[in-house]
């Protein structure tokens, strides 16, 4: 059992080593990266099936029992996040076949990409707060490398902001871990679940909880800590920013959900009350910021922020339905967001610009691409019957159920404004004729390049459609995952009782 | 930098520090030391050499690309963790081999823990030198 838990973390790191060592041997590296991602997807599916059948599974590294050793643990929420990371990883690895130039390949793009996947999966599977910090570091350092790889001036500018803010977040995270260890004497999350309640001075616990909230808040780009994200995400190659957009901030959201369902649930009115306000402001500022932008990827970057608000909303309401919504939203959102970034890359290649005013005519040049944009874009906005509709429906219903009418209204207004942004892109990039060539002379991509760019987009759009048309099994799944989050007794039992 | 004193001193210092780093590495299992410290000491020695003789000379003396050294180290560390499968143990469990051990004799203990430490040693040397060389190249 322990091997199934270890595999999603160890596989990418092994692939990273191999890919780095063969990076000078022509195309070997990029194909190895794709093969690694296929295997990664396979083990992630196996892990999810195992968790679905057996319930929460845990493993102690080196046989040192919890809470002393390092624990890996997978509940349904963690396992599904690993699966989504693997799906995104595979899509981006295929896309990178055409998108990453030789120079960046030689500098080690594929190795850093695999290291990033390692860090992300490690963060989803660890059962120990300090270990979570280590995986954050692995992930963040790989992302620093990816962000500045190739060293364009614009990239370095975005990179500096990204690095600074992430270092602040990391320091806060570490300080919070230190204090938590000081008052409880343990960092094993299952152990903390009980230990935190036994601390005499509950005021200190709440203070530490807020520190964690700020640290993870910076990582997940919530209001008012989001400004690094739009500054950085539009600068690197699309194959980098797509995986950032899909996965990185969502690891922050994952950590928020994990910590504020498993550990800090003593003073829910206070901590989750803050989160509720944060969620509302995040949704609104993100979507309003997007309305002011005129570049494809900048608009999408601001929409990441507003969408994070929805997920935090699910956590903040802290009812079973709201958590189901949050899990559902995360799964739907990662697929959709990564896909939109991938589309923006193809659009730039064909129209020659990311600026809305300088591009156009894509619908005439490629109706297929237009449809493949339409699906994730309107799913993001929450059009029925696409996946985003069900996710938003669950969250709005959850807020109405507990009488938070204002927040439900904010969520709906944000949805409408998202439609506005998406139609803006649709009208400017796809519908209107190209300003220079009058729609006739858009760049035609060579067949092989076209295939490796559009296949992953089609794959992710297909997933969005499946979730949209058959939401029932996904709902049942999210329900079970949310129940495990709300009642962590199975999680705690698996960790403290596991010996293999 | 071209300093005769530094040049003359590094010739001895580098050898001593590399030797000391191996000592630190092997000592690490039961006493203070280990792969990380040992790797740092070795990296400092080679950095000294790079400052004294220039990065080109230092790269030549190192023979391999420092980033490749780090990657090989990482591979060794993972191998050490994966070796646990042979004993059917949980991931990362230390595997021990007692060479020449018998009745009442413990023999020479060789373990996957040491392999892991050697991996860490190489990762530290490789990554520190990759950074140092890159910075020195610029100057």
PDB file of N, CA, C and O in Angstrom, chain A residues 362-387:
ATOM      1  N   UNK A 362     -10.044  34.645 -35.732  1.00  0.00           N
ATOM      2  CA  UNK A 362      -9.738  33.230 -35.488  1.00  0.00           C
ATOM      3  C   UNK A 362     -10.913  32.315 -35.833  1.00  0.00           C
ATOM      4  O   UNK A 362     -10.716  31.175 -36.233  1.00  0.00           O
ATOM      5  N   UNK A 363     -12.132  32.833 -35.663  1.00  0.00           N
ATOM      6  CA  UNK A 363     -13.287  31.970 -35.959  1.00  0.00           C
ATOM      7  C   UNK A 363     -13.303  31.559 -37.431  1.00  0.00           C
ATOM      8  O   UNK A 363     -13.545  30.401 -37.761  1.00  0.00           O
ATOM      9  N   UNK A 364     -12.976  32.526 -38.275  1.00  0.00           N
ATOM     10  CA  UNK A 364     -12.945  32.216 -39.701  1.00  0.00           C
ATOM     11  C   UNK A 364     -11.795  31.269 -40.029  1.00  0.00           C
ATOM     12  O   UNK A 364     -11.933  30.359 -40.850  1.00  0.00           O
ATOM     13  N   UNK A 365     -10.670  31.454 -39.353  1.00  0.00           N
ATOM     14  CA  UNK A 365      -9.506  30.631 -39.665  1.00  0.00           C
ATOM     15  C   UNK A 365      -9.650  29.223 -39.122  1.00  0.00           C
ATOM     16  O   UNK A 365      -9.233  28.256 -39.755  1.00  0.00           O
ATOM     17  N   UNK A 366     -10.232  29.080 -37.948  1.00  0.00           N
ATOM     18  CA  UNK A 366     -10.353  27.749 -37.359  1.00  0.00           C
ATOM     19  C   UNK A 366     -11.575  27.660 -36.456  1.00  0.00           C
ATOM     20  O   UNK A 366     -11.499  27.949 -35.265  1.00  0.00           O
ATOM     21  N   UNK A 367     -12.710  27.257 -37.009  1.00  0.00           N
ATOM     22  CA  UNK A 367     -13.921  27.109 -36.185  1.00  0.00           C
ATOM     23  C   UNK A 367     -13.716  26.102 -35.055  1.00  0.00           C
ATOM     24  O   UNK A 367     -14.278  26.258 -33.967  1.00  0.00           O
ATOM     25  N   UNK A 368     -12.882  25.080 -35.310  1.00  0.00           N
ATOM     26  CA  UNK A 368     -12.647  24.072 -34.272  1.00  0.00           C
ATOM     27  C   UNK A 368     -12.067  24.719 -33.026  1.00  0.00           C
ATOM     28  O   UNK A 368     -12.522  24.491 -31.904  1.00  0.00           O
ATOM     29  N   UNK A 369     -11.050  25.575 -33.224  1.00  0.00           N
ATOM     30  CA  UNK A 369     -10.422  26.232 -32.086  1.00  0.00           C
ATOM     31  C   UNK A 369     -11.428  27.124 -31.364  1.00  0.00           C
ATOM     32  O   UNK A 369     -11.441  27.212 -30.133  1.00  0.00           O
ATOM     33  N   UNK A 370     -12.284  27.765 -32.159  1.00  0.00           N
ATOM     34  CA  UNK A 370     -13.294  28.640 -31.559  1.00  0.00           C
ATOM     35  C   UNK A 370     -14.207  27.850 -30.633  1.00  0.00           C
ATOM     36  O   UNK A 370     -14.519  28.284 -29.524  1.00  0.00           O
ATOM     37  N   UNK A 371     -14.614  26.658 -31.087  1.00  0.00           N
ATOM     38  CA  UNK A 371     -15.475  25.829 -30.233  1.00  0.00           C
ATOM     39  C   UNK A 371     -14.716  25.380 -28.991  1.00  0.00           C
ATOM     40  O   UNK A 371     -15.242  25.392 -27.874  1.00  0.00           O
ATOM     41  N   UNK A 372     -13.454  25.028 -29.202  1.00  0.00           N
ATOM     42  CA  UNK A 372     -12.666  24.558 -28.067  1.00  0.00           C
ATOM     43  C   UNK A 372     -12.383  25.680 -27.077  1.00  0.00           C
ATOM     44  O   UNK A 372     -12.070  25.424 -25.916  1.00  0.00           O
ATOM     45  N   UNK A 373     -12.453  26.933 -27.525  1.00  0.00           N
ATOM     46  CA  UNK A 373     -12.370  28.048 -26.571  1.00  0.00           C
ATOM     47  C   UNK A 373     -13.712  28.232 -25.882  1.00  0.00           C
ATOM     48  O   UNK A 373     -13.782  28.466 -24.685  1.00  0.00           O
ATOM     49  N   UNK A 374     -14.763  28.125 -26.674  1.00  0.00           N
ATOM     50  CA  UNK A 374     -16.111  28.373 -26.176  1.00  0.00           C
ATOM     51  C   UNK A 374     -16.433  27.483 -24.968  1.00  0.00           C
ATOM     52  O   UNK A 374     -16.985  27.951 -23.968  1.00  0.00           O
ATOM     53  N   UNK A 375     -16.055  26.196 -25.052  1.00  0.00           N
ATOM     54  CA  UNK A 375     -16.424  25.254 -23.988  1.00  0.00           C
ATOM     55  C   UNK A 375     -15.833  25.660 -22.634  1.00  0.00           C
ATOM     56  O   UNK A 375     -16.575  25.890 -21.680  1.00  0.00           O
ATOM     57  N   UNK A 376     -14.505  25.778 -22.508  1.00  0.00           N
ATOM     58  CA  UNK A 376     -13.992  26.174 -21.192  1.00  0.00           C
ATOM     59  C   UNK A 376     -14.389  27.600 -20.795  1.00  0.00           C
ATOM     60  O   UNK A 376     -14.645  27.858 -19.612  1.00  0.00           O
ATOM     61  N   UNK A 377     -14.456  28.526 -21.757  1.00  0.00           N
ATOM     62  CA  UNK A 377     -14.745  29.914 -21.398  1.00  0.00           C
ATOM     63  C   UNK A 377     -16.127  30.026 -20.777  1.00  0.00           C
ATOM     64  O   UNK A 377     -16.309  30.668 -19.741  1.00  0.00           O
ATOM     65  N   UNK A 378     -17.115  29.387 -21.392  1.00  0.00           N
ATOM     66  CA  UNK A 378     -18.465  29.540 -20.861  1.00  0.00           C
ATOM     67  C   UNK A 378     -18.723  28.585 -19.702  1.00  0.00           C
ATOM     68  O   UNK A 378     -19.652  28.806 -18.924  1.00  0.00           O
ATOM     69  N   UNK A 379     -17.876  27.576 -19.577  1.00  0.00           N
ATOM     70  CA  UNK A 379     -17.926  26.773 -18.364  1.00  0.00           C
ATOM     71  C   UNK A 379     -17.418  27.599 -17.188  1.00  0.00           C
ATOM     72  O   UNK A 379     -17.974  27.568 -16.087  1.00  0.00           O
ATOM     73  N   UNK A 380     -16.374  28.386 -17.443  1.00  0.00           N
ATOM     74  CA  UNK A 380     -15.834  29.269 -16.410  1.00  0.00           C
ATOM     75  C   UNK A 380     -16.898  30.250 -15.938  1.00  0.00           C
ATOM     76  O   UNK A 380     -17.027  30.539 -14.750  1.00  0.00           O
ATOM     77  N   UNK A 381     -17.660  30.764 -16.883  1.00  0.00           N
ATOM     78  CA  UNK A 381     -18.681  31.739 -16.541  1.00  0.00           C
ATOM     79  C   UNK A 381     -19.901  31.095 -15.897  1.00  0.00           C
ATOM     80  O   UNK A 381     -20.734  31.779 -15.318  1.00  0.00           O
ATOM     81  N   UNK A 382     -20.011  29.765 -16.013  1.00  0.00           N
ATOM     82  CA  UNK A 382     -21.117  29.079 -15.347  1.00  0.00           C
ATOM     83  C   UNK A 382     -22.362  28.917 -16.187  1.00  0.00           C
ATOM     84  O   UNK A 382     -23.480  28.972 -15.681  1.00  0.00           O
ATOM     85  N   UNK A 383     -22.191  28.720 -17.497  1.00  0.00           N
ATOM     86  CA  UNK A 383     -23.347  28.471 -18.355  1.00  0.00           C
ATOM     87  C   UNK A 383     -23.800  27.027 -18.216  1.00  0.00           C
ATOM     88  O   UNK A 383     -22.989  26.116 -18.281  1.00  0.00           O
ATOM     89  N   UNK A 384     -25.110  26.789 -18.068  1.00  0.00           N
ATOM     90  CA  UNK A 384     -25.565  25.414 -18.131  1.00  0.00           C
ATOM     91  C   UNK A 384     -25.489  24.922 -19.575  1.00  0.00           C
ATOM     92  O   UNK A 384     -25.677  25.743 -20.482  1.00  0.00           O
ATOM     93  N   UNK A 385     -25.208  23.668 -19.830  1.00  0.00           N
ATOM     94  CA  UNK A 385     -24.989  22.608 -18.849  1.00  0.00           C
ATOM     95  C   UNK A 385     -23.507  22.322 -18.642  1.00  0.00           C
ATOM     96  O   UNK A 385     -23.152  21.191 -18.355  1.00  0.00           O
ATOM     97  N   UNK A 386     -22.635  23.311 -18.810  1.00  0.00           N
ATOM     98  CA  UNK A 386     -21.197  23.033 -18.671  1.00  0.00           C
ATOM     99  C   UNK A 386     -20.827  22.889 -17.190  1.00  0.00           C
ATOM    100  O   UNK A 386     -21.603  23.261 -16.301  1.00  0.00           O
ATOM    101  N   UNK A 387     -19.616  22.362 -16.958  1.00  0.00           N
ATOM    102  CA  UNK A 387     -19.249  21.949 -15.596  1.00  0.00           C
ATOM    103  C   UNK A 387     -19.315  23.106 -14.601  1.00  0.00           C
ATOM    104  O   UNK A 387     -19.680  22.922 -13.446  1.00  0.00           O
TER     105      UNK A 387
END
